[in-house]
Every structure is written in structure tokens, then in C-alpha cells.
Tab-separated table of C-alpha atoms and ligand atoms in Angstrom:
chain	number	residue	atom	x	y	z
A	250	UNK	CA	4.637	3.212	16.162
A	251	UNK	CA	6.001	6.634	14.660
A	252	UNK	CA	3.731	9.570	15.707
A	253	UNK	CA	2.615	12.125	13.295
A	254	UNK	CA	0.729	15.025	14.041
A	255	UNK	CA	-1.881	16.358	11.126
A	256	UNK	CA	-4.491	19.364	11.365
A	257	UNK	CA	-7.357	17.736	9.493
A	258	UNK	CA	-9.811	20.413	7.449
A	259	UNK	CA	-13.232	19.375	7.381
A	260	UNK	CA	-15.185	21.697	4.685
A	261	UNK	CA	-18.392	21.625	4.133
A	262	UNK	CA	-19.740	18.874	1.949
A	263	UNK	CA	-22.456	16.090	2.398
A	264	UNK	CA	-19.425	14.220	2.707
A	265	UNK	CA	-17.976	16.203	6.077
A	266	UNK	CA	-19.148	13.247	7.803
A	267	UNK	CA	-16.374	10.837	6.682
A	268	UNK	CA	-13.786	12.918	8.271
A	269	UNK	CA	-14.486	11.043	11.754
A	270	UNK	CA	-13.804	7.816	9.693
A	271	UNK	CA	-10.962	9.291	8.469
A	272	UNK	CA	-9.544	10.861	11.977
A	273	UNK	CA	-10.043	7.451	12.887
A	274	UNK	CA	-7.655	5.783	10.265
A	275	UNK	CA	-5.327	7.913	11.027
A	276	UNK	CA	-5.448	7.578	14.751
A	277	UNK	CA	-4.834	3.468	13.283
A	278	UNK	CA	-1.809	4.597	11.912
A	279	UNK	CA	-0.229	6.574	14.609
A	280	UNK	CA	-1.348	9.983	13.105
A	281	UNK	CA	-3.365	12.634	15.492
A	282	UNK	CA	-5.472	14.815	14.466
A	283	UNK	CA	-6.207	18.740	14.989
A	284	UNK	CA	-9.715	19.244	13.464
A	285	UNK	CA	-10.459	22.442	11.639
A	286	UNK	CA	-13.592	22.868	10.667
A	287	UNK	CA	-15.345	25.790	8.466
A	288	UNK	CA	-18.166	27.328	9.240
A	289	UNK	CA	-20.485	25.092	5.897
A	290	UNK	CA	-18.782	21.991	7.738
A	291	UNK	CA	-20.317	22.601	10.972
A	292	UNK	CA	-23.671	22.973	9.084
A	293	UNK	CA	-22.981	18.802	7.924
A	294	UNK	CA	-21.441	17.372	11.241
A	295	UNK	CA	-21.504	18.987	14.651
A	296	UNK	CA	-17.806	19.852	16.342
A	297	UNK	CA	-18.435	17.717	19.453
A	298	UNK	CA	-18.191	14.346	17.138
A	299	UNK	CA	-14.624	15.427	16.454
A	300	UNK	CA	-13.884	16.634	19.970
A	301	UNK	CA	-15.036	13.453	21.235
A	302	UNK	CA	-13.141	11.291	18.633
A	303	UNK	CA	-10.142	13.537	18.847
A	304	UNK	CA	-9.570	13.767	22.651
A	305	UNK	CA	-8.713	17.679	21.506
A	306	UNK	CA	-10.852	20.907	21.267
A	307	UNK	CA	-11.912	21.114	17.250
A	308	UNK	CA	-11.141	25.064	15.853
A	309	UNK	CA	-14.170	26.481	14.601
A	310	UNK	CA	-13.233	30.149	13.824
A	311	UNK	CA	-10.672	32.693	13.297
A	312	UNK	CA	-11.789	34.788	16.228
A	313	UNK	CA	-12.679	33.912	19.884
A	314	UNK	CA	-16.123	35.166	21.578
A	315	UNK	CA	-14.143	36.440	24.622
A	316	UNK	CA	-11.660	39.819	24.135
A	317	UNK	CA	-8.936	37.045	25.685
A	318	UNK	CA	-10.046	34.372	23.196
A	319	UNK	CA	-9.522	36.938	20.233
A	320	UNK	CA	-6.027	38.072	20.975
A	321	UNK	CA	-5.261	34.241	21.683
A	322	UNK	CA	-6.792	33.548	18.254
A	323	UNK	CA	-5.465	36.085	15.638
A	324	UNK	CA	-2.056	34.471	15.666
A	325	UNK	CA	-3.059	30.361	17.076
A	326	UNK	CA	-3.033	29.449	13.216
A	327	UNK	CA	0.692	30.306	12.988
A	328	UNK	CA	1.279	28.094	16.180
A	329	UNK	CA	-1.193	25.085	14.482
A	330	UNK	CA	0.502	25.375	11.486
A	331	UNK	CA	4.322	24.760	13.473
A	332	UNK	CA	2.869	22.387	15.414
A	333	UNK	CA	1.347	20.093	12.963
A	334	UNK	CA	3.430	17.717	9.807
A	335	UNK	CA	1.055	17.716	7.384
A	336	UNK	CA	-2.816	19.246	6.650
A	337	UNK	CA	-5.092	17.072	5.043
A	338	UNK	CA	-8.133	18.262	3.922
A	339	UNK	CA	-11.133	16.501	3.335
A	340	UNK	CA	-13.659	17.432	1.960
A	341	UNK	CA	-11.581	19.803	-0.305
A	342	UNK	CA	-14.795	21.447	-2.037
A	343	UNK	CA	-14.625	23.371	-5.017
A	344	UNK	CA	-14.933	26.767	-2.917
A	345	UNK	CA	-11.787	25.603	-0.792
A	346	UNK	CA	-9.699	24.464	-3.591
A	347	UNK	CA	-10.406	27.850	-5.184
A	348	UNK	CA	-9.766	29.811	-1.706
A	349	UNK	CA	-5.992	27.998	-1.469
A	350	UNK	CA	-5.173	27.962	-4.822
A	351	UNK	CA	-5.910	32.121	-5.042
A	352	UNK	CA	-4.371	32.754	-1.352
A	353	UNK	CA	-7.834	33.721	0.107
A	354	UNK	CA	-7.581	33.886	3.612
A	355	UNK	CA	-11.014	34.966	5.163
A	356	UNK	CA	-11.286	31.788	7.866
A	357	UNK	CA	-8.812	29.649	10.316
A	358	UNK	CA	-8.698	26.735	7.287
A	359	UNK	CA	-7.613	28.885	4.485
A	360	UNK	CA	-5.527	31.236	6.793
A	361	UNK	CA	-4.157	28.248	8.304
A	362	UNK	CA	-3.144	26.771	4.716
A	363	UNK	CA	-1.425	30.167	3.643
A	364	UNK	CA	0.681	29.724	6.672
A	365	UNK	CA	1.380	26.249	6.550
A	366	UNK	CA	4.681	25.534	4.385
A	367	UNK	CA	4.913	21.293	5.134
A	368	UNK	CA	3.013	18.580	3.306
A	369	UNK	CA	-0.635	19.376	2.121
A	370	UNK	CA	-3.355	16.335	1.123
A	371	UNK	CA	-6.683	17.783	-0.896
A	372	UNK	CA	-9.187	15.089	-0.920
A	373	UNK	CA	-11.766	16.547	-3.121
A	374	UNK	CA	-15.543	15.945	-3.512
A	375	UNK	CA	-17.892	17.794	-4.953
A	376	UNK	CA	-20.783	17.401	-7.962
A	377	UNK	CA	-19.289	15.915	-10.706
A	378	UNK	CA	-19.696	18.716	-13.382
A	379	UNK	CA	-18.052	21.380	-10.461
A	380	UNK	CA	-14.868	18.853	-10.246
A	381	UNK	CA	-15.106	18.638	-14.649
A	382	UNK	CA	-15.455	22.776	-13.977
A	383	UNK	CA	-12.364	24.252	-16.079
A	384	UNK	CA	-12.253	26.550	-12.747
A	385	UNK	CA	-12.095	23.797	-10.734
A	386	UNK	CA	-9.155	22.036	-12.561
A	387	UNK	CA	-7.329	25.336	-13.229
A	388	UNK	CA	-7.192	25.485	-9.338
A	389	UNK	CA	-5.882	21.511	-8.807
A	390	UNK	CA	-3.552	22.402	-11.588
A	391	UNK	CA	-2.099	25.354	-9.787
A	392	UNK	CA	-2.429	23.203	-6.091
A	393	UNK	CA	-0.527	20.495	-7.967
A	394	UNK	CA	2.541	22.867	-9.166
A	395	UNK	CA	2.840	24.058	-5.895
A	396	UNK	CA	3.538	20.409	-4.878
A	397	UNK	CA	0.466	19.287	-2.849
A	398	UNK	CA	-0.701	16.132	-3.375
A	399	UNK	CA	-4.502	16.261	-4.671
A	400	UNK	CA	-6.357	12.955	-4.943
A	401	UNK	CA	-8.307	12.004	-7.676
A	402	UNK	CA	-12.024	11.663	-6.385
A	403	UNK	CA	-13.881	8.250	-7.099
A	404	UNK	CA	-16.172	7.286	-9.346
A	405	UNK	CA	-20.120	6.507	-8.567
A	406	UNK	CA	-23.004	7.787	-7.518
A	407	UNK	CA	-23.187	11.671	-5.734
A	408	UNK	CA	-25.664	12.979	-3.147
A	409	UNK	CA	-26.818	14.927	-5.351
A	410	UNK	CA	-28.295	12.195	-7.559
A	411	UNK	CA	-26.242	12.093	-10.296
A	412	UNK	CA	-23.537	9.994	-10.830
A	413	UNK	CA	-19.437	10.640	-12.373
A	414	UNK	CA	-16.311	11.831	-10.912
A	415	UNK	CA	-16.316	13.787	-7.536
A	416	UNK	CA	-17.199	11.283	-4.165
A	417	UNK	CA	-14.878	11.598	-1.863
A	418	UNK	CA	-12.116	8.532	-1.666
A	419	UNK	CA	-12.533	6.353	1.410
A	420	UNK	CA	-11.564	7.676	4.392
A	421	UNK	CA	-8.779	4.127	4.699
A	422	UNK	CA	-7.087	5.245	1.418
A	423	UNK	CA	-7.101	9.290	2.353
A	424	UNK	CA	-5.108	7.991	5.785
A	425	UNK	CA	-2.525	5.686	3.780
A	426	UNK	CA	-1.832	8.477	1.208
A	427	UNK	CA	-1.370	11.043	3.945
A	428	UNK	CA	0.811	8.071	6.004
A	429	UNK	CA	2.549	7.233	2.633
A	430	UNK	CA	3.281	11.176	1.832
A	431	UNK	CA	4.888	11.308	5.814
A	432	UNK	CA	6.918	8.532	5.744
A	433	UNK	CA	8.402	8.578	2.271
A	434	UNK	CA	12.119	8.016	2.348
A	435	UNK	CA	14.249	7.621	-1.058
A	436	UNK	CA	16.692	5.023	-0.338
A	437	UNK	CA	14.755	2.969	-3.085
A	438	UNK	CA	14.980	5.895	-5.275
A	439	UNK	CA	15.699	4.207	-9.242
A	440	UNK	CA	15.138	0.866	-8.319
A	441	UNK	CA	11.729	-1.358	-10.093
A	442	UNK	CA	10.957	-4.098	-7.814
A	443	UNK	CA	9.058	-6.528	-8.524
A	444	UNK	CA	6.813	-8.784	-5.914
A	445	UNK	CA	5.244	-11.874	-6.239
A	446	UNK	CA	2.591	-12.548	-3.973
A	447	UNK	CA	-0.583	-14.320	-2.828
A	448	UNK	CA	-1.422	-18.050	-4.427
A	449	UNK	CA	-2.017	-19.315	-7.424
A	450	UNK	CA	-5.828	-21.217	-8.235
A	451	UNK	CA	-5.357	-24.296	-10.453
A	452	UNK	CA	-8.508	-25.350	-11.953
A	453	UNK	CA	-9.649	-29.101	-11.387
A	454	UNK	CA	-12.820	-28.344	-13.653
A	455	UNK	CA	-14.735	-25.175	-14.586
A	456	UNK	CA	-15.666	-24.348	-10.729
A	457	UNK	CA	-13.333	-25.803	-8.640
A	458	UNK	CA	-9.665	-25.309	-8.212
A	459	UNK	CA	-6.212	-26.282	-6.021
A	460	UNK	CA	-4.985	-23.616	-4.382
A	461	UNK	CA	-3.417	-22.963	-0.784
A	462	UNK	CA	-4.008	-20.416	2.835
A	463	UNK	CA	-1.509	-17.678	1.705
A	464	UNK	CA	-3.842	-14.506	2.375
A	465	UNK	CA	-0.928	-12.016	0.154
A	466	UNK	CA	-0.767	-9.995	3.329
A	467	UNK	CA	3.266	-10.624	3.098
A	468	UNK	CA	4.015	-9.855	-0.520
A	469	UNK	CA	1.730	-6.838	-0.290
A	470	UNK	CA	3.776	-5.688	2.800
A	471	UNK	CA	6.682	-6.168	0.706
A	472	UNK	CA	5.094	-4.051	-2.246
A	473	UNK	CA	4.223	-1.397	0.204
A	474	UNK	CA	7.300	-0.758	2.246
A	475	UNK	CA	9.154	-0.797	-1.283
A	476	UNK	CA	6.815	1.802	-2.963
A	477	UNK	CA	7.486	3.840	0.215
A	478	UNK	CA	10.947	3.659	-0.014
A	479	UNK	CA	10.976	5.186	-3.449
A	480	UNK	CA	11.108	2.030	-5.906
A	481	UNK	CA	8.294	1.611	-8.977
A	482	UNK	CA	6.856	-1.416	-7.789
A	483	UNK	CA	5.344	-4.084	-9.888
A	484	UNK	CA	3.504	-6.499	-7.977
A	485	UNK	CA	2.074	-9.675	-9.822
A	486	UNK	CA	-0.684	-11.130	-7.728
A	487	UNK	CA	-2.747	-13.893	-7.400
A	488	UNK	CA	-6.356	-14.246	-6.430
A	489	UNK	CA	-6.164	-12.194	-2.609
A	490	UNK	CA	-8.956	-10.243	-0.750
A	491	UNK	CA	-6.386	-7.415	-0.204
A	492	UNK	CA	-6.785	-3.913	-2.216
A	493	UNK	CA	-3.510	-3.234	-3.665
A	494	UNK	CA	-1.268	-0.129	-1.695
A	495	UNK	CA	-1.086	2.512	-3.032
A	496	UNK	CA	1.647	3.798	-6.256
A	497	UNK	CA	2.242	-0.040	-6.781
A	498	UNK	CA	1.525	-1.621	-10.797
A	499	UNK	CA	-0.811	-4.547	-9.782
A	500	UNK	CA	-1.048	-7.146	-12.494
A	501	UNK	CA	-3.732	-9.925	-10.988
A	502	UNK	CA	-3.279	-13.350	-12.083
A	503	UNK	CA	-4.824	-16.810	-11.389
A	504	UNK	CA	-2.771	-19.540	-12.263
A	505	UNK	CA	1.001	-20.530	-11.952
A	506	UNK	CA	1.146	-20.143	-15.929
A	507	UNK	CA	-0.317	-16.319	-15.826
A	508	UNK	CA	2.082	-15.473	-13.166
A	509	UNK	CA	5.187	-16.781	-14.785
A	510	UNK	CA	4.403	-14.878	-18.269
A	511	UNK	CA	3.630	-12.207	-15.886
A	512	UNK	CA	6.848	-12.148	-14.005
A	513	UNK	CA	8.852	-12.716	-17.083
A	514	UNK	CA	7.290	-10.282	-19.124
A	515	UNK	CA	8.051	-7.648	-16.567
A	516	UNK	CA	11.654	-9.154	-15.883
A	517	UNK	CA	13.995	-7.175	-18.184
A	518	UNK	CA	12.683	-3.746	-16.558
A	519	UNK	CA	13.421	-5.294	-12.729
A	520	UNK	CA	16.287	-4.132	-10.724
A	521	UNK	CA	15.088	-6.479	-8.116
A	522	UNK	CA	12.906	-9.570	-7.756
A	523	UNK	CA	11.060	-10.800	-5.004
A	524	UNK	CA	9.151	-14.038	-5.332
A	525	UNK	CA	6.710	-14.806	-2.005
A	526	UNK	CA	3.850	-15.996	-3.794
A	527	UNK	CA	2.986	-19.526	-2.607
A	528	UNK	CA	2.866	-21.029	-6.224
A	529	UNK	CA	1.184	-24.093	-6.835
A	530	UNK	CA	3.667	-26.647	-7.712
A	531	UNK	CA	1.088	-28.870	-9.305
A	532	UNK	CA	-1.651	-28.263	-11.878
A	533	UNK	CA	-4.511	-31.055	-13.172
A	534	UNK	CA	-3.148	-32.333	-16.020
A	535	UNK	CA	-6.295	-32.481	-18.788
A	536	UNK	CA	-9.019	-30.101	-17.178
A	537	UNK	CA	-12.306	-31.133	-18.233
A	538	UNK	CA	-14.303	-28.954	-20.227
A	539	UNK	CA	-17.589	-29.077	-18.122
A	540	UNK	CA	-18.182	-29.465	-14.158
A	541	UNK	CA	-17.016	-33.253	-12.593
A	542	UNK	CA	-20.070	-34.891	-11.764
A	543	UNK	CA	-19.944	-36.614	-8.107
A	544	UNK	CA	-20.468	-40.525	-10.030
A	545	UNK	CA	-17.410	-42.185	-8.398
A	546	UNK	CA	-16.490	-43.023	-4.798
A	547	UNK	CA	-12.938	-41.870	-5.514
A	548	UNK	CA	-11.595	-39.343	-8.209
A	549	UNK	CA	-8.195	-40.066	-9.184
A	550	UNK	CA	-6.580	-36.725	-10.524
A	551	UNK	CA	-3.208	-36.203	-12.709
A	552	UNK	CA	-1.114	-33.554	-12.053
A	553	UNK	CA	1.889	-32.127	-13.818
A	554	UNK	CA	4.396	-29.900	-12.222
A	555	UNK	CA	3.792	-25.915	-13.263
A	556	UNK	CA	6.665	-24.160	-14.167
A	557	UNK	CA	9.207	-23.201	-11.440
A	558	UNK	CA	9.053	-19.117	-12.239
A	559	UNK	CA	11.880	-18.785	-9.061
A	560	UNK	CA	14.448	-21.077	-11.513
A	561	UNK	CA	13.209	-19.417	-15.090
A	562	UNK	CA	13.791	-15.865	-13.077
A	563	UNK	CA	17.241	-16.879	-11.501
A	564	UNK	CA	18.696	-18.387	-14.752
A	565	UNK	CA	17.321	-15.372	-17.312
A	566	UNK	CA	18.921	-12.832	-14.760
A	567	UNK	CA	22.275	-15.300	-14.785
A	568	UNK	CA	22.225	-15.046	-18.665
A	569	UNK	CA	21.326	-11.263	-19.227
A	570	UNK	CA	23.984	-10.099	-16.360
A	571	UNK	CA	22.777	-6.737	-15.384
A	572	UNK	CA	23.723	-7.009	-11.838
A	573	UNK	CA	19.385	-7.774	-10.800
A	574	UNK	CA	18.940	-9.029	-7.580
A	575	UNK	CA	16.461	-12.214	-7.045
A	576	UNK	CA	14.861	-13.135	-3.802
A	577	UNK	CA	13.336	-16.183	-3.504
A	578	UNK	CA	11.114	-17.662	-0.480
A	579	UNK	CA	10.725	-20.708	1.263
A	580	UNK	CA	7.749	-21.864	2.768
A	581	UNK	CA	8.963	-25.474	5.108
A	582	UNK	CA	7.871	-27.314	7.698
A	583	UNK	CA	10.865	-29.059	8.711
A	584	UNK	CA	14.968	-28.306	7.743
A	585	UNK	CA	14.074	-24.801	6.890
A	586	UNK	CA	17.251	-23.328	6.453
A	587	UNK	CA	18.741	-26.654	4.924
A	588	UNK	CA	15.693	-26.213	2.489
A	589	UNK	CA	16.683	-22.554	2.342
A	590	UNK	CA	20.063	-22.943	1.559
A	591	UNK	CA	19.118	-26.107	-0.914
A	592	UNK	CA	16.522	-23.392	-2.694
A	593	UNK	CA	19.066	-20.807	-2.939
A	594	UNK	CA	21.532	-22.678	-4.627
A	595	UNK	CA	19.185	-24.640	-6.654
A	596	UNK	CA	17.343	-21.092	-8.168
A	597	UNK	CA	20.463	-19.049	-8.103
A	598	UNK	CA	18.917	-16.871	-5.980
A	599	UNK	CA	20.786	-13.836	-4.420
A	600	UNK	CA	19.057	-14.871	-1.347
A	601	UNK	CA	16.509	-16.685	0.150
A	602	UNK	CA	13.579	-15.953	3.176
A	603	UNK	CA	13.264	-18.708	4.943
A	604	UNK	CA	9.978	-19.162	6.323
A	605	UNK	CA	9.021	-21.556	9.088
A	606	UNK	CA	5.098	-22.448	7.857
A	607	UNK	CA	4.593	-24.757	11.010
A	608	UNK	CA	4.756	-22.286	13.586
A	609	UNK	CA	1.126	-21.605	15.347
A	610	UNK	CA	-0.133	-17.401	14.351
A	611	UNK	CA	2.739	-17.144	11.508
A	612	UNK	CA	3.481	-17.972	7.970
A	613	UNK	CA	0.390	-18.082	5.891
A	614	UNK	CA	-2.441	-15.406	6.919
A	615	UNK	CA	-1.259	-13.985	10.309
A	616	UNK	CA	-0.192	-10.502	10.278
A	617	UNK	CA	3.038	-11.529	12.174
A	618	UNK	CA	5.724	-13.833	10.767
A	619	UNK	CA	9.324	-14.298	11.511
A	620	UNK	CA	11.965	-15.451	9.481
A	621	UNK	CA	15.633	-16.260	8.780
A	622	UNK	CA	17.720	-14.748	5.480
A	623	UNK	CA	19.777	-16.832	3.884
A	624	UNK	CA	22.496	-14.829	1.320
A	625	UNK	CA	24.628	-16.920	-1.589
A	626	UNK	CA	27.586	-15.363	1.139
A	627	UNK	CA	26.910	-17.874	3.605
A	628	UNK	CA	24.896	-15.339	5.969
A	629	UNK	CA	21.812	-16.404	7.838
A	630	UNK	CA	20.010	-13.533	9.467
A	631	UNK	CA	17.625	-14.336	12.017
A	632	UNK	CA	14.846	-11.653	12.140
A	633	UNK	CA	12.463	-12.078	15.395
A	634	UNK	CA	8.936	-12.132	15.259
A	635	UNK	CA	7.489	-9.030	14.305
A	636	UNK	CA	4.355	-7.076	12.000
A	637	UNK	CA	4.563	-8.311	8.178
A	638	UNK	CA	4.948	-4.616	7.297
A	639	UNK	CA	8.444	-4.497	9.922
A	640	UNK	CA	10.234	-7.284	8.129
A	641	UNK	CA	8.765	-6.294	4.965
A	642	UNK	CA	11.431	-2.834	5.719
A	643	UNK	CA	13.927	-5.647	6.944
A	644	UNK	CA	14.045	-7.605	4.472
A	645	UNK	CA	14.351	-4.578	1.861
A	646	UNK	CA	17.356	-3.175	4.050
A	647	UNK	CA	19.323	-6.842	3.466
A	648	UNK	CA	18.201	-6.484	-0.589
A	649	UNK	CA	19.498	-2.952	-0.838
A	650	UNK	CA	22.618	-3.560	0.664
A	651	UNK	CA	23.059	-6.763	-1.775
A	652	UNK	CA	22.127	-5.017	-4.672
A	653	UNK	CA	25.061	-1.895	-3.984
A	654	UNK	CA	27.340	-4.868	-3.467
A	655	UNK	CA	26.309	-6.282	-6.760
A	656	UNK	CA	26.395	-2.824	-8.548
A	657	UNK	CA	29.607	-2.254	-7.378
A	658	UNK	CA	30.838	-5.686	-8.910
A	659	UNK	CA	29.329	-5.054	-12.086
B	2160	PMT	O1	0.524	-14.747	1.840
B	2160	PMT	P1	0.646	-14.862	3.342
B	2160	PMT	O2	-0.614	-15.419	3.964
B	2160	PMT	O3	1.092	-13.569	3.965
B	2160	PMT	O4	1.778	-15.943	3.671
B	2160	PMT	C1	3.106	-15.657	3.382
B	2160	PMT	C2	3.831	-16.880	2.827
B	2160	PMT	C3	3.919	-17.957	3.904
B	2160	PMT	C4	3.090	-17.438	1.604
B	2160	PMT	C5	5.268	-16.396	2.392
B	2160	PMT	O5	5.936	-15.876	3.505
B	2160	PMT	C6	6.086	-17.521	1.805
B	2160	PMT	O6	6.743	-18.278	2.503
B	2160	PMT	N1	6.061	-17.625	0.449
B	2160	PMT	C7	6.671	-18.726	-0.325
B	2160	PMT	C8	5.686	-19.839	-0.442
B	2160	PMT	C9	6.181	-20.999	-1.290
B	2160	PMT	O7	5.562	-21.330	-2.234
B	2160	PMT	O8	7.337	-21.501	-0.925
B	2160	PMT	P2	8.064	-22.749	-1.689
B	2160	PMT	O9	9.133	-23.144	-0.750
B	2160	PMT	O10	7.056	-23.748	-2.112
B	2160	PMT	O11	8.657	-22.082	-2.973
B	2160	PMT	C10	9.995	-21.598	-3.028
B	2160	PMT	C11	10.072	-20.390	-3.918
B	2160	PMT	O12	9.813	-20.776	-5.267
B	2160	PMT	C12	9.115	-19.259	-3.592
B	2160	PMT	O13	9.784	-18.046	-3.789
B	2160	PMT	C13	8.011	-19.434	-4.637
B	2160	PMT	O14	7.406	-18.187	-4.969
B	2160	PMT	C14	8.778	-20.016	-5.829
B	2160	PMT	N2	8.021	-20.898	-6.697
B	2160	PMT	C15	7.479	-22.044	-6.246
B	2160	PMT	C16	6.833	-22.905	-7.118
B	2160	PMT	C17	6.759	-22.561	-8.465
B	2160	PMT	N3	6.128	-23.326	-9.333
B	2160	PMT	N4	7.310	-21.424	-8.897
B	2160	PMT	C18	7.946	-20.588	-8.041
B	2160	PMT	O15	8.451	-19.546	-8.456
């Protein structure tokens, strides 16, 4: 895992408390922390919760007690500030957003942040008519110019009793913006990818439906590690218990039908295509109206094939010829790269992820998988068993270096 280090501002808010969840996500993500605290912070949450979470003495003022301590102290913000990749700040309140916007420096934080020149996260939260404040957004304007990246605070109901704009996000999406804003690259830079992802529900009657185990968790990877690399991601899901990452377009569908107007309606504006959902290939063919009552000892259903959106895809991006790149999956049992290679071929796909679905803590749900690539060259890439998000990357290095080839032909 990649090791970041961040110095994490705590000012003081009712919501100082959710910076130990938060020092916690990022300690999830391979990020370590250096709490700062003000001195209104301390009056929410006492130091020792972060010392104790943090493994690492918290920084509670400019200036030491002891004549050593001082002289240590009037320049230890210039070392923090070397020392540290990014400072995320949460709770930004209104009074600190003010402070770094105007270059007050009267405590560590806000000397700190004139002195710090990488990547700065403002989580803000505050009363709802401070954040509406025309102060307040003259100073996230100005924050914003300078490049930092201020998050929008959520909706709902304040401490204060009233209710609007101003909680602070969760603590799990302040850690994967600050993880997202440190491991940005650009090698994805122009390209829209689109992901499929997830299953699709098929409804027997008005309460029950077909559907199958795929969880999402490897389509979402995908849409991840692709929004982190730089592309606009679209990523056309079906019915998952997974929030969608951050920066990616999530269009949520149900059934095989919604996802293939889905996919082609977004088609034309795709430079690449990546199809993982676990599609139903079946539907009931005359869905009742009202619920099936349990009368007979055995319900015979009808099903009709649903559209094959991995074969529409592949022969719309044959006939428009702008050099898009489709990826299709295969989920098998048996013969996987036969059924690979048959798929590939069949779909006029660019290439293929072959997925081994019989394989005990892989395939559907896990968090691991492993898989083999299969490319209309004749490759086939083995690529061990690893984290969904690790062969997410993998498979996105393969797909960039097929789509230069294939914008190099065209
Ligand atoms: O979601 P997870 O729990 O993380 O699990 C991941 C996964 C196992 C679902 C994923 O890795 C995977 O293998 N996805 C493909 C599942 C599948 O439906 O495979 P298939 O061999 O039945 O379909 C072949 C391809 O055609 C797939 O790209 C599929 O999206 C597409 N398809 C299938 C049927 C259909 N009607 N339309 C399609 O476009």
C-alpha cells in the first residue's frame, strides 16, 4: 500500500469529533495523520483521542510552555508543512475558511496553511445560513482559485437545530477525496469511459425478480481507478449496495432493457467501453400485472432472451469507426478462455476479461478476483490473484495501450 503523509486540521465545530473517524479512514487507506488542532477544537474533542488514534503527539499551539519548547516551535510549522503531502482540514469553519483565504496567521493551523504550498482539502461545516453567508462563499471562491479543493457540505439536519446546507461530509468520503486528490495521475487524461456494472433485476411479478450474486464491487473498481486516472467516467449500474466513487456519472438502472438504452444512449460520447455487469440473459416473458399467488405446486415461467448490449455495443462501434475501444467480460465455469476467445469474436470486442466464476473467494462478491485478458491479437494475459481495485489499474493499463494502438491506426 502507497504511504501518504497528511497534517489533518481539526477546528472547532460540534463536528471536531468526526476527525478521529476520519484519521481513521485514512489510516484504511495508507494515509497518516499529523493532527493540528486549534485552540475552539480542543474545546469539542480532547487532544489525547488523537494522540491515541494517531500513535503521534497532536500540535496544539504555536508556542511551547518551556523557553526550549518555544524556540523548537516558532519555526516546527515550516518543518510540518515539508514533511507532510497534503493538509486536510476538517472541520473547515467559517472563521478558518476566512483566516486562509485572507492569509491570517495568528495560530499553528493557519500559520501552518500559509506555509504549506502542496495539496489542500477544506471540508466545511458550519450553520447553514454562515455557509449561504456571501462572506463565507467569497472566501471558498477565493480558496477555490487558488486551487484547493473545497467540498461541498451535505445536506440535513445541523446541531444547531435547523436544517440546510453545512454538515460536515462523512468522514469515508473526506478520506477518498483526499486519497483521490494524492493519487491522481493523467494518463486517462481525454478519454470517457464507460462501465457497466453490478446485475440486472428482471421482474417475475410486481415483487419478485431474477437476478444474480454480482455485488458491483468490480465494475465500481473499474469506475474508480479510471476516474483516478483522469477519464470522465460514466458508469451505468444496476441495483448494488455500493455508493458510487467519487467524480464518476452514475446512471442506476434495473433491468437488462434500462441498461442497454442506457449504454447506448451514452455510446457515441465513449472513447472506451467496459461491460462487467452480469446481465441477465433471460427476462419473464408476459409479467403479470399483480403479485403470483402461491395456487400451484409448480409455476412454469417463459422467458425470452434480453438484448445482448455487449453485441449491440461491438457492432454500433464497428459501424460508426471512431477508433472506441470495447471490453467485454466473461463470467464461466468451465473453458474460460475458449468461452473468452468465443465471446470476443462473437461481440467484436477489442478484448475480453476472462473470469473464472467457479473459483472459491473470487468472481462474484469477493474483494479479490483474478483473471486472464484475452486481445482480438491473439494475447492472453494472465493477471494473478489480487484486490479488485489492483486489476481494476491492470486491466486499464492493457485498454490504454489498445486504444493508442487503435488511435494510431485510425
Ligand atoms: O460484481 P462482482 O460481485 O464484483 O462480480 C464481478 C463479476 C463476476 C460479475 C465480473 O467480474 C464479471 O465476470 N462480469 C461479467 C458477467 C457476465 O454476465 O458474463 P457473461 O459471460 O454472461 O457475459 C459476457 C459479456 O456480455 C459481459 O460483458 C456482459 O456484461 C455482457 N452481456 C451479457 C448478457 C447480455 N444480455 N448483455 C450483455 O451485454
Amino acid at each position: 500500500m502507497s504511504s501518504w503523509r497528511a497534517v489533518v486540521g481539526v477546528g472547532g465545530g460540534i463536528a471536531a469529533y468526526k476527525a478521529a473517524e476520519l484519521v481513521r479512514e485514512l489510516a484504511r487507506r495508507g494515509i497518516q495523520s499529523q493532527v493540528v488542532m486549534t485552540a475552539a477544537a480542543q474545546e469539542f474533542v480532547r487532544p489525547l483521542t488523537f494522540a491515541a488514534l494517531t500513535g503521534r503527539k497532536v500540535i496544539t499551539s504555536l508556542f511551547g510552555s518551556s523557553p526550549e519548547e518555544v524556540l523548537a516551535s516558532s519555526v516546527e510549522h515550516i518543518g510540518v508543512a515539508r514533511e507532510h503531502d497534503m493538509l486536510v482540514v476538517a472541520p473547515a469553519t467559517a472563521d478558518l475558511l476566512a483566516k486562509f483565504a485572507h492569509g491570517l496567521a495568528d495560530d499553528f493551523l493557519s500559520t501552518l496553511y500559509l506555509a504549506f504550498d502542496r495539496k489542500v482539502l477544506l471540508a466545511p461545516s458550519m450553520n447553514t445560513v454562515m455557509w449561504r453567508n456571501a462572506a463565507t462563499q467569497s472566501n471558498v471562491a477565493a480558496l477555490r482559485a487558488r486551487g484547493h479543493v473545497v467540498m461541498e457540505p451535505e445536506e440535513g439536519e445541523l446541531a444547531c437545530g435547523e436544517s440546510g446546507s453545512g454538515r460536515l461530509p462523512e468522514p469515508a468520503r473526506i478520506a477518498e477525496e483526499a486519497h483521490y486528490q494524492l493519487a491522481r495521475r493523467h494518463d486517462l487524461d481525454g478519454e470517457t469511459v464507460l462501465v457497466t456494472a453490478g446485475p440486472t433485476r428482471e421482474p417475475i411479478d410486481p415483487v419478485r425478480f431474477l437476478s444474480n450474486r454480482s455485488s458491483g464491487k468490480m465494475g465500481y473498481a473499474l469506475a474508480e481507478a479510471a476516474a483516478w486516472r483522469g477519464a470522465r467516467v460514466i458508469l451505468v449500474s444496476g441495483p448494488v449496495e455500493l455508493a458510487a466513487p467519487l467524480h464518476v456519472e452514475c446512471v442506476r438502472v434495473e433491468t437488462a432493457r434500462e441498461m442497454r438504452d442506457a449504454v447506448l444512449a451514452h455510446l457515441p460520447e465513449s472513447t472506451i467501453v467496459i461491460k462487467s455487469a452480469a446481465v441477465a440473459d433471460y427476462h419473464v416473458a408476459n409479467v403479470p400485472a399483480q403479485k403470483i399467488k402461491k395456487t400451484a405446486t409448480r409455476l412454469p415461467l417463459e422467458l425470452d432472451p434480453t438484448p445482448d448490449i455487449l453485441a449491440e455495443a461491438g457492432a454500433e462501434i464497428e459501424r460508426a469507426g471512431r477508433g472506441q475501444l470495447l471490453i467485454g467480460f466473461a463470467a464461466e465455469t468451465e473453458n474460460v478462455v475458449g468461452e473468452a476467445k468465443r465471446k470476443l469474436k462473437a461481440k467484436r470486442c477489442h478484448m475480453v476479461v476472462a473470469n473464472n466464476v467457479a473459483a472459491e473467494g473470487l468472481g462474484f462478491e469477493s474483494d479479490d478476483n483474478e483473471v486472464t485478458l484475452v486481445t482480438q491479437a491473439g494475447e492472453v494475459i494472465d493477471l494473478a490473484r489480487a484486490k479488485k481495485r489492483e486489476l481494476a489499474d491492470r486491466i486499464l493499463d492493457e485498454a490504454l495501450r489498445l486504444r493508442l494502438e487503435l488511435y494510431s491506426r485510425s
